[in-house]
């Protein structure tokens, strides 16, 4: 079945460091891909998304490119801040139909220190 | 204005009790979902409804029963609570438009603790 694999955390960085969180997927067809972020004690917020190959999603300095050839959707940010400390989830939506559930990776915890 | 809201935010109860979690969305969406996040933060779909019709019903114990009185509400009732039900439950909604998959918007979560 469809699945998402994320790099294991936690990821610990200093402020202004470069961030990469790897995400690869297995899916039949052409899924949509998402990154969600969960700040401590809060719900999930959509960070960015891409719906077709070569699309680049971006938001708040974060970027991810839908790479069909490598089935990847890696999250990057050039300079992290302490406020970016959170759990990041890569997810896919396998079918373009109503009610399709998201399939999530296991999440990657990012901790940024000043 | 909160787009997707859940009540209560925290729920502590004893084994064997029956409890409900409520979810409301004011986004005008047609589709709503319940997800469960376990202690390792892994998220998994439980149910989804489209226009009050059940679309997804994963292998969830039948002690869990979703109810959708209208498009804006999807409640989750749990009978005979067990220790293993302790988790964070997230409600979400989306608007299917027939194009690329629409974004799901999540509520703040309900942390259920069964003692």
CSV table of C-alpha atoms in Angstrom, one decimal:
chain,number,residue,atom,x,y,z
A,1,UNK,CA,0.0,0.0,0.0
A,2,UNK,CA,0.9,3.7,-0.1
A,3,UNK,CA,3.4,4.9,2.5
A,4,UNK,CA,5.6,7.8,3.6
A,5,UNK,CA,9.0,7.5,5.1
A,6,UNK,CA,10.7,10.3,7.0
A,7,UNK,CA,14.1,10.6,8.5
A,8,UNK,CA,14.2,9.7,12.1
A,9,UNK,CA,14.6,12.5,14.6
A,10,UNK,CA,15.2,14.3,16.7
A,11,UNK,CA,17.1,16.9,14.6
A,12,UNK,CA,19.0,19.4,16.7
A,13,UNK,CA,20.3,22.5,15.1
A,14,UNK,CA,21.7,25.9,16.0
A,15,UNK,CA,19.9,29.0,15.0
A,16,UNK,CA,20.6,30.1,11.3
A,17,UNK,CA,21.7,26.5,10.4
A,18,UNK,CA,20.5,24.9,7.2
A,19,UNK,CA,17.7,22.4,7.6
A,20,UNK,CA,16.8,19.3,5.5
A,21,UNK,CA,14.2,16.8,6.5
A,22,UNK,CA,14.1,13.9,4.1
A,23,UNK,CA,10.8,12.4,2.9
A,24,UNK,CA,10.2,9.6,0.4
A,25,UNK,CA,7.0,8.0,-0.6
A,26,UNK,CA,5.5,4.9,-2.2
A,27,UNK,CA,2.3,5.4,-4.1
A,28,UNK,CA,0.4,4.2,-7.1
A,29,UNK,CA,-0.6,6.9,-9.5
A,30,UNK,CA,0.2,10.5,-8.8
A,31,UNK,CA,-0.4,11.6,-5.2
A,32,UNK,CA,-0.5,15.1,-3.8
A,33,UNK,CA,2.2,15.7,-1.2
A,34,UNK,CA,2.1,17.8,1.9
A,35,UNK,CA,4.2,19.0,4.8
A,36,UNK,CA,2.4,19.7,8.1
A,37,UNK,CA,3.9,21.2,11.2
A,38,UNK,CA,2.8,20.6,14.8
A,39,UNK,CA,4.1,23.2,17.4
A,40,UNK,CA,4.2,22.1,21.0
A,41,UNK,CA,0.7,21.6,22.4
A,42,UNK,CA,-1.0,22.6,19.2
A,43,UNK,CA,-2.8,20.9,16.3
A,44,UNK,CA,-1.4,20.4,12.8
A,45,UNK,CA,-0.9,23.3,10.4
A,46,UNK,CA,-0.3,23.0,6.7
A,47,UNK,CA,3.1,24.2,5.9
A,48,UNK,CA,3.2,23.6,2.2
A,49,UNK,CA,2.0,21.3,-0.6
A,50,UNK,CA,2.6,20.2,-4.1
A,51,UNK,CA,0.1,18.5,-6.4
A,52,UNK,CA,2.2,17.4,-9.4
A,53,UNK,CA,5.7,16.4,-10.4
A,54,UNK,CA,8.3,19.2,-10.3
A,55,UNK,CA,6.0,21.5,-8.3
A,56,UNK,CA,7.7,23.4,-5.6
A,57,UNK,CA,5.8,24.3,-2.4
A,58,UNK,CA,7.0,27.1,-0.2
A,59,UNK,CA,5.9,29.0,2.9
A,60,UNK,CA,7.7,30.8,5.7
A,61,UNK,CA,11.1,30.2,4.2
A,62,UNK,CA,10.5,26.5,3.9
A,63,UNK,CA,10.6,24.7,0.5
A,64,UNK,CA,10.0,21.3,-0.9
A,65,UNK,CA,10.0,20.0,-4.5
A,66,UNK,CA,7.9,17.1,-5.7
A,67,UNK,CA,10.5,14.7,-7.3
A,68,UNK,CA,8.7,11.9,-9.1
A,69,UNK,CA,11.9,10.3,-10.4
A,70,UNK,CA,13.2,9.9,-6.8
A,71,UNK,CA,9.7,9.7,-5.2
A,72,UNK,CA,10.9,12.4,-2.7
A,73,UNK,CA,9.6,15.6,-1.2
A,74,UNK,CA,12.4,16.8,1.1
A,75,UNK,CA,11.8,19.8,3.3
A,76,UNK,CA,14.5,22.5,3.4
A,77,UNK,CA,15.0,25.9,5.0
A,78,UNK,CA,18.1,28.0,4.6
A,79,UNK,CA,18.2,29.5,8.1
A,80,UNK,CA,16.2,28.1,11.0
A,81,UNK,CA,15.0,30.0,13.9
A,82,UNK,CA,14.2,28.9,17.5
A,83,UNK,CA,10.5,29.4,16.7
A,84,UNK,CA,10.8,26.6,14.0
A,85,UNK,CA,11.1,24.0,16.8
A,86,UNK,CA,8.3,21.6,16.2
A,87,UNK,CA,7.3,18.2,14.8
A,88,UNK,CA,7.2,18.1,11.0
A,89,UNK,CA,5.1,15.6,9.2
A,90,UNK,CA,5.3,14.6,5.5
A,91,UNK,CA,2.0,13.3,4.1
A,92,UNK,CA,0.5,12.1,0.9
A,93,UNK,CA,-3.0,12.0,-0.4
A,94,UNK,CA,-3.2,9.1,-2.9
A,95,UNK,CA,-6.5,9.7,-4.7
A,96,UNK,CA,-8.3,12.7,-6.0
A,97,UNK,CA,-11.6,11.9,-4.5
A,98,UNK,CA,-13.7,13.1,-1.7
A,99,UNK,CA,-12.8,11.9,1.7
A,100,UNK,CA,-9.4,10.5,0.8
A,101,UNK,CA,-7.4,10.2,3.9
A,102,UNK,CA,-3.9,11.5,4.3
A,103,UNK,CA,-1.1,9.0,4.9
A,104,UNK,CA,1.5,10.4,7.2
A,105,UNK,CA,5.1,9.7,7.9
A,106,UNK,CA,6.1,9.2,11.5
A,107,UNK,CA,7.1,12.8,12.1
A,108,UNK,CA,10.5,14.4,12.6
A,109,UNK,CA,11.1,16.5,15.7
A,110,UNK,CA,13.2,19.6,15.1
A,111,UNK,CA,14.8,21.4,18.0
A,112,UNK,CA,16.6,24.7,17.3
A,113,UNK,CA,18.8,26.4,20.0
A,114,UNK,CA,20.0,29.9,20.1
B,1,UNK,CA,-12.4,32.8,14.0
B,2,UNK,CA,-11.4,29.2,14.6
B,3,UNK,CA,-11.8,27.2,11.4
B,4,UNK,CA,-11.9,23.8,12.9
B,5,UNK,CA,-12.7,23.5,16.6
B,6,UNK,CA,-12.9,20.6,18.9
B,7,UNK,CA,-14.3,20.2,22.4
B,8,UNK,CA,-13.0,19.3,24.9
B,9,UNK,CA,-9.3,20.0,24.6
B,10,UNK,CA,-8.5,17.6,27.4
B,11,UNK,CA,-10.5,14.6,28.6
B,12,UNK,CA,-9.5,12.4,31.5
B,13,UNK,CA,-11.8,9.5,32.3
B,14,UNK,CA,-11.9,6.1,33.8
B,15,UNK,CA,-11.8,2.8,32.0
B,16,UNK,CA,-15.3,1.6,31.0
B,17,UNK,CA,-16.8,5.0,30.7
B,18,UNK,CA,-18.5,6.4,27.5
B,19,UNK,CA,-17.4,9.8,26.2
B,20,UNK,CA,-17.9,12.0,23.2
B,21,UNK,CA,-15.7,14.5,21.4
B,22,UNK,CA,-17.2,17.2,19.3
B,23,UNK,CA,-15.9,18.8,16.1
B,24,UNK,CA,-17.2,21.8,14.2
B,25,UNK,CA,-15.9,23.5,11.1
B,26,UNK,CA,-16.9,26.9,9.8
B,27,UNK,CA,-15.2,26.7,6.5
B,28,UNK,CA,-18.2,25.4,4.5
B,29,UNK,CA,-16.4,22.2,3.7
B,30,UNK,CA,-18.1,19.0,2.6
B,31,UNK,CA,-15.7,16.5,4.0
B,32,UNK,CA,-14.7,15.8,7.6
B,33,UNK,CA,-12.3,13.4,9.2
B,34,UNK,CA,-11.1,11.9,12.5
B,35,UNK,CA,-7.5,11.0,13.0
B,36,UNK,CA,-5.8,9.4,16.0
B,37,UNK,CA,-2.3,10.3,17.1
B,38,UNK,CA,-0.6,7.8,19.3
B,39,UNK,CA,2.0,8.3,22.0
B,40,UNK,CA,4.8,8.2,19.4
B,41,UNK,CA,3.0,11.0,17.4
B,42,UNK,CA,2.0,8.6,14.6
B,43,UNK,CA,-1.2,9.8,12.9
B,44,UNK,CA,-3.7,7.5,11.3
B,45,UNK,CA,-7.1,8.0,9.8
B,46,UNK,CA,-10.1,6.6,11.6
B,47,UNK,CA,-13.1,7.9,9.7
B,48,UNK,CA,-14.2,10.3,7.0
B,49,UNK,CA,-17.5,11.7,6.1
B,50,UNK,CA,-18.6,13.5,2.9
B,51,UNK,CA,-21.9,15.4,3.0
B,52,UNK,CA,-22.9,13.4,6.1
B,53,UNK,CA,-22.2,10.1,4.4
B,54,UNK,CA,-19.5,7.7,5.8
B,55,UNK,CA,-16.7,7.3,3.3
B,56,UNK,CA,-13.8,5.8,5.2
B,57,UNK,CA,-14.1,3.4,8.1
B,58,UNK,CA,-10.7,2.0,9.0
B,59,UNK,CA,-10.3,-1.0,11.1
B,60,UNK,CA,-11.4,0.8,14.3
B,61,UNK,CA,-13.1,-1.1,17.1
B,62,UNK,CA,-16.9,-0.7,16.9
B,63,UNK,CA,-16.8,1.0,20.3
B,64,UNK,CA,-15.9,4.1,18.2
B,65,UNK,CA,-18.9,5.6,16.5
B,66,UNK,CA,-18.8,8.8,14.4
B,67,UNK,CA,-21.9,10.9,14.0
B,68,UNK,CA,-22.4,13.7,11.6
B,69,UNK,CA,-25.6,15.6,12.3
B,70,UNK,CA,-24.9,18.1,9.5
B,71,UNK,CA,-22.0,19.0,7.2
B,72,UNK,CA,-20.4,21.3,9.7
B,73,UNK,CA,-20.2,18.8,12.6
B,74,UNK,CA,-18.6,15.4,13.1
B,75,UNK,CA,-18.7,14.0,16.6
B,76,UNK,CA,-16.9,10.9,17.9
B,77,UNK,CA,-18.5,8.8,20.5
B,78,UNK,CA,-16.5,6.1,22.3
B,79,UNK,CA,-18.1,3.4,24.4
B,80,UNK,CA,-16.4,1.3,27.1
B,81,UNK,CA,-13.1,3.2,27.1
B,82,UNK,CA,-9.9,1.2,27.4
B,83,UNK,CA,-6.4,2.2,28.4
B,84,UNK,CA,-5.3,1.8,24.8
B,85,UNK,CA,-7.7,4.5,23.7
B,86,UNK,CA,-5.5,7.1,25.3
B,87,UNK,CA,-4.3,9.3,22.5
B,88,UNK,CA,-4.8,12.7,20.8
B,89,UNK,CA,-7.7,12.8,18.5
B,90,UNK,CA,-7.7,15.3,15.6
B,91,UNK,CA,-10.6,16.4,13.6
B,92,UNK,CA,-10.0,17.8,10.1
B,93,UNK,CA,-12.1,19.1,7.1
B,94,UNK,CA,-11.6,19.7,3.4
B,95,UNK,CA,-13.5,20.9,0.4
B,96,UNK,CA,-13.3,18.6,-2.5
B,97,UNK,CA,-13.6,20.6,-5.7
B,98,UNK,CA,-12.8,17.9,-8.3
B,99,UNK,CA,-9.3,19.1,-9.0
B,100,UNK,CA,-6.0,18.2,-7.3
B,101,UNK,CA,-6.5,17.0,-3.8
B,102,UNK,CA,-7.7,19.8,-1.5
B,103,UNK,CA,-6.0,20.7,1.7
B,104,UNK,CA,-7.2,19.2,5.0
B,105,UNK,CA,-7.4,21.7,7.8
B,106,UNK,CA,-7.0,20.3,11.3
B,107,UNK,CA,-8.5,21.2,14.7
B,108,UNK,CA,-6.4,21.7,17.8
B,109,UNK,CA,-6.8,18.1,19.0
B,110,UNK,CA,-8.4,16.4,22.0
B,111,UNK,CA,-6.0,14.7,24.4
B,112,UNK,CA,-7.9,11.7,25.8
B,113,UNK,CA,-6.4,10.0,28.9
B,114,UNK,CA,-8.0,6.8,30.1
B,115,UNK,CA,-7.1,5.8,33.7
